Amino acid sequence: MHILVLSNLYPPDVLGGYELLARDVTQVLMHRGHTVEVLTTGLPSGQSSVTRTLRLARPFGRPAGRDRLRHVWAGLLNARATRAYLRTHAKPQVALVMSLRRLGLAPLRVLRQAGIPFVLTVNDDWPVAYSTGPSPRGRARLGQWLDEVLVPARTWKGLPTEHVLYLSEAVRRAVREAGAPLASGDVQSQGVDLSLFTPRAFRPMRPELRLLCVGRLHPSKAPEVALETLAVLRQRAVPATLTFVGEADAPSFQMALQQRARALGVEPLVTWAGKRPREQLPALYHEADVLLFLSRLEHEGQGLTYLEAMACGLPVVASPSGGAREFLERHDAARLVPVCSGEAFADELSALHGDPAAQEALAKRALDVVRAHARLDDYVRCLEGQLRHAVRRSSQR
């Protein structure tokens, strides 16, 4: 197939897992023999198959806004850029639509006019940004009417949405209950590249625990609870250190975390490693004793870092939400804390720290779960089936 990947961001422009997944999927589809090109935003990056002529209505890193003028302008520019792309490139058979948050839906309208079917991937609540809810009233209803008339880039009206792949039941339920007019579609867990994230030989946790947190430093990820966990362990005379791999969108938030570490008396025990290339993550997982996975994001699609850790044989202690909780509870592949607090995490870590047999059983169970339910190849195979189905349906019309 000739596939166009449409995304608001694409590496090296990365906020989190969605953009990395877009690149992973693109590479695997190419490896399977498909012709894959990408249409996205950003500065030229020297990638011959990636065209960066789209514009965000509002850059990430700034507070989200619903000002119509920005969306009108972005919609006009993105419609023009998409038409220009189709004029200068071979027409794709189908489009794979990743997140369009802050980009708008204008490119989808151009694809529809050109007769190009598309498949939507929904890994978080991004479709809700273009919906006012199931039963808008008052100002919301007026705003919906204005959007439908003046700002089609901000509304699903008239767009087909029958080909949808959700990352979890939790995100499907959240998006549809919020009023986004998407079909029920299918659900497929996001996958880990098992050729990169390989398991280490089992070893018990060290006497001095090496705790690891991987991911964006953001209030929804509760990094302050990891600091509190370290402080509680110290109070209980359990030696431990903590490494954060990731960075904050706002420098002020990271400064606040560092101040919190000082206030708790654990600053010398914390390493701020910053954002690391994915290729460096397996070594970090192999070196640690346990991954702390924390989330307060109820529309968390599924999460990825705990799956990477599990694939590397690293035990996971988690306070998950959304799709992550759904996955971990279903497969019993991590130790879950009852509440997201330093005391609760310290309780679980203390119990696990003194039980090497439980550590080994947990690591083995987690690896089996990843191999059975969270392989990147399985995710791409499911997407490939959706894309073929969309092409067939389009040719029958």
XYZ file of N, CA, C and O in Angstrom, residues 203 205-214 225-234 238-245 266 269-273 284-285 287-294 314-317 342 345-346 348-350 352-353:
228
model
N 18.311 -10.591 38.667
C 19.130 -10.392 39.857
C 18.258 -9.753 40.925
O 17.377 -8.938 40.623
N 17.031 -7.275 43.961
C 17.250 -5.853 44.211
C 18.445 -5.659 45.131
O 18.694 -6.472 46.035
N 19.188 -4.590 44.915
C 20.342 -4.283 45.743
C 19.914 -3.875 47.156
O 18.774 -3.434 47.365
N 20.830 -3.966 48.117
C 20.530 -3.448 49.466
C 20.151 -1.962 49.417
O 19.257 -1.526 50.155
N 20.862 -1.185 48.568
C 20.477 0.211 48.347
C 19.651 0.276 47.062
O 20.169 0.141 45.958
N 18.364 0.461 47.227
C 17.440 0.437 46.087
C 17.743 1.564 45.095
O 17.948 2.711 45.502
N 17.758 1.222 43.813
C 17.895 2.230 42.762
C 16.543 2.371 42.067
O 16.138 1.507 41.277
N 15.849 3.447 42.413
C 14.524 3.706 41.869
C 14.650 4.501 40.571
O 15.514 5.376 40.452
N 13.759 4.230 39.631
C 13.810 4.888 38.328
C 12.423 5.382 37.954
O 11.425 4.664 38.115
N 12.344 6.619 37.456
C 11.127 7.165 36.848
C 11.486 7.632 35.444
O 12.454 8.387 35.276
N 10.722 7.203 34.456
C 11.002 7.559 33.070
C 9.766 8.215 32.470
O 8.661 7.672 32.570
N 5.410 12.585 44.061
C 5.159 11.398 44.882
C 6.387 10.484 44.887
O 6.676 9.825 45.893
N 7.110 10.432 43.780
C 8.363 9.662 43.767
C 9.353 10.238 44.766
O 10.049 9.495 45.480
N 9.428 11.573 44.847
C 10.308 12.212 45.830
C 9.850 11.883 47.254
O 10.674 11.602 48.135
N 8.549 11.927 47.477
C 8.018 11.603 48.799
C 8.292 10.147 49.165
O 8.568 9.818 50.326
N 8.228 9.251 48.163
C 8.548 7.844 48.397
C 9.980 7.693 48.881
O 10.264 6.962 49.841
N 10.887 8.402 48.229
C 12.293 8.352 48.618
C 12.476 8.855 50.050
O 13.238 8.270 50.847
N 11.762 9.922 50.403
C 11.867 10.474 51.752
C 11.337 9.492 52.796
O 11.936 9.332 53.873
N 10.230 8.818 52.501
C 9.666 7.852 53.453
C 10.616 6.671 53.630
O 10.842 6.191 54.757
N 11.191 6.176 52.535
C 12.150 5.072 52.643
C 13.337 5.485 53.512
O 13.827 4.695 54.340
N 13.798 6.713 53.336
C 14.920 7.217 54.143
C 14.541 7.249 55.624
O 15.343 6.871 56.488
N 15.643 2.594 54.919
C 15.814 1.779 53.712
C 16.625 2.606 52.729
O 16.117 3.579 52.164
N 17.898 2.280 52.501
C 18.729 3.080 51.593
C 18.172 3.033 50.168
O 17.784 1.971 49.679
N 18.155 4.179 49.508
C 17.618 4.227 48.144
C 18.091 5.505 47.461
O 18.414 6.510 48.116
N 18.134 5.453 46.140
C 18.366 6.628 45.300
C 17.277 6.661 44.241
O 16.595 5.658 43.996
N 17.122 7.808 43.592
C 16.068 7.983 42.601
C 16.640 8.720 41.395
O 17.315 9.741 41.546
N 16.346 8.192 40.202
C 16.751 8.843 38.955
C 15.520 9.172 38.129
O 14.681 8.291 37.888
N 15.412 10.431 37.718
C 14.370 10.861 36.791
C 14.981 10.931 35.390
O 15.988 11.620 35.184
N 14.356 10.253 34.440
C 14.748 10.355 33.035
C 13.596 11.029 32.297
O 12.526 10.439 32.129
N 16.115 15.034 50.478
C 16.588 13.925 49.640
C 17.349 14.416 48.408
O 17.691 13.619 47.535
N 20.188 12.500 46.915
C 19.864 11.138 46.486
C 19.150 11.104 45.134
O 18.808 10.028 44.647
N 18.922 12.275 44.543
C 18.145 12.370 43.302
C 19.045 12.771 42.146
O 19.832 13.716 42.258
N 18.903 12.061 41.029
C 19.608 12.394 39.791
C 18.589 12.830 38.752
O 17.602 12.120 38.514
N 18.816 13.993 38.155
C 17.946 14.517 37.103
C 18.664 14.265 35.768
O 19.507 15.051 35.351
N 18.354 13.154 35.129
C 19.112 12.721 33.952
C 18.669 13.403 32.667
O 19.357 13.296 31.649
N 19.408 1.840 30.995
C 18.920 2.438 32.243
C 17.960 1.497 32.964
O 17.999 1.376 34.195
N 17.097 0.824 32.202
C 16.201 -0.161 32.810
C 16.992 -1.324 33.403
O 16.663 -1.835 34.482
N 19.955 -1.266 34.618
C 20.745 -0.847 35.762
C 19.895 -0.627 37.017
O 20.375 -0.788 38.147
N 18.638 -0.278 36.842
C 17.777 0.053 37.985
C 17.308 -1.209 38.714
O 17.441 -2.340 38.212
N 16.734 -1.008 39.892
C 16.145 -2.113 40.652
C 14.636 -2.179 40.497
O 14.045 -3.253 40.603
N 14.001 -1.027 40.265
C 12.546 -1.003 40.137
C 12.130 0.273 39.423
O 12.765 1.326 39.589
N 11.106 0.179 38.597
C 10.526 1.360 37.957
C 9.308 1.805 38.750
O 8.427 0.988 39.067
N 9.234 3.093 39.042
C 8.030 3.677 39.622
C 7.220 4.276 38.479
O 7.701 5.159 37.765
N 6.000 3.786 38.303
C 5.120 4.333 37.266
C 3.957 5.001 37.975
O 3.159 4.352 38.653
N 3.863 6.337 37.801
C 2.846 7.119 38.491
C 2.023 7.875 37.460
O 2.576 8.437 36.504
N 12.623 -5.594 34.407
C 12.668 -4.713 35.575
C 11.307 -4.714 36.278
O 10.286 -4.413 35.643
N 11.253 -5.041 37.573
C 9.970 -4.990 38.288
C 9.384 -3.583 38.275
O 10.111 -2.586 38.300
N 8.053 -3.528 38.248
C 7.339 -2.256 38.199
C 6.417 -2.148 39.404
O 5.650 -3.082 39.698
N 6.494 -1.028 40.100
C 5.528 -0.686 41.149
C 4.788 0.551 40.648
O 5.423 1.546 40.273
N 3.471 8.717 48.819
C 4.789 8.231 49.171
C 4.729 7.075 50.157
O 5.503 6.114 50.054
N 3.667 3.823 48.246
C 4.759 3.293 47.431
C 5.852 2.699 48.318
O 6.411 1.634 48.018
N 6.180 3.374 49.422
C 7.221 2.865 50.307
C 6.813 1.529 50.921
O 7.648 0.623 51.075
N 4.898 -0.793 49.545
C 5.014 -1.826 48.522
C 6.474 -2.139 48.223
O 6.863 -3.301 48.054
N 7.295 -1.090 48.151
C 8.709 -1.299 47.858
C 9.402 -2.050 48.988
O 10.245 -2.931 48.745
N 9.070 -1.732 50.232
C 9.695 -2.412 51.371
C 9.363 -3.892 51.361
O 10.243 -4.737 51.608
N 8.464 -5.732 48.727
C 9.091 -6.383 47.569
C 10.598 -6.486 47.749
O 11.217 -7.484 47.351
N 11.206 -5.478 48.371
C 12.655 -5.440 48.560
C 13.156 -6.652 49.345
O 14.238 -7.185 49.057
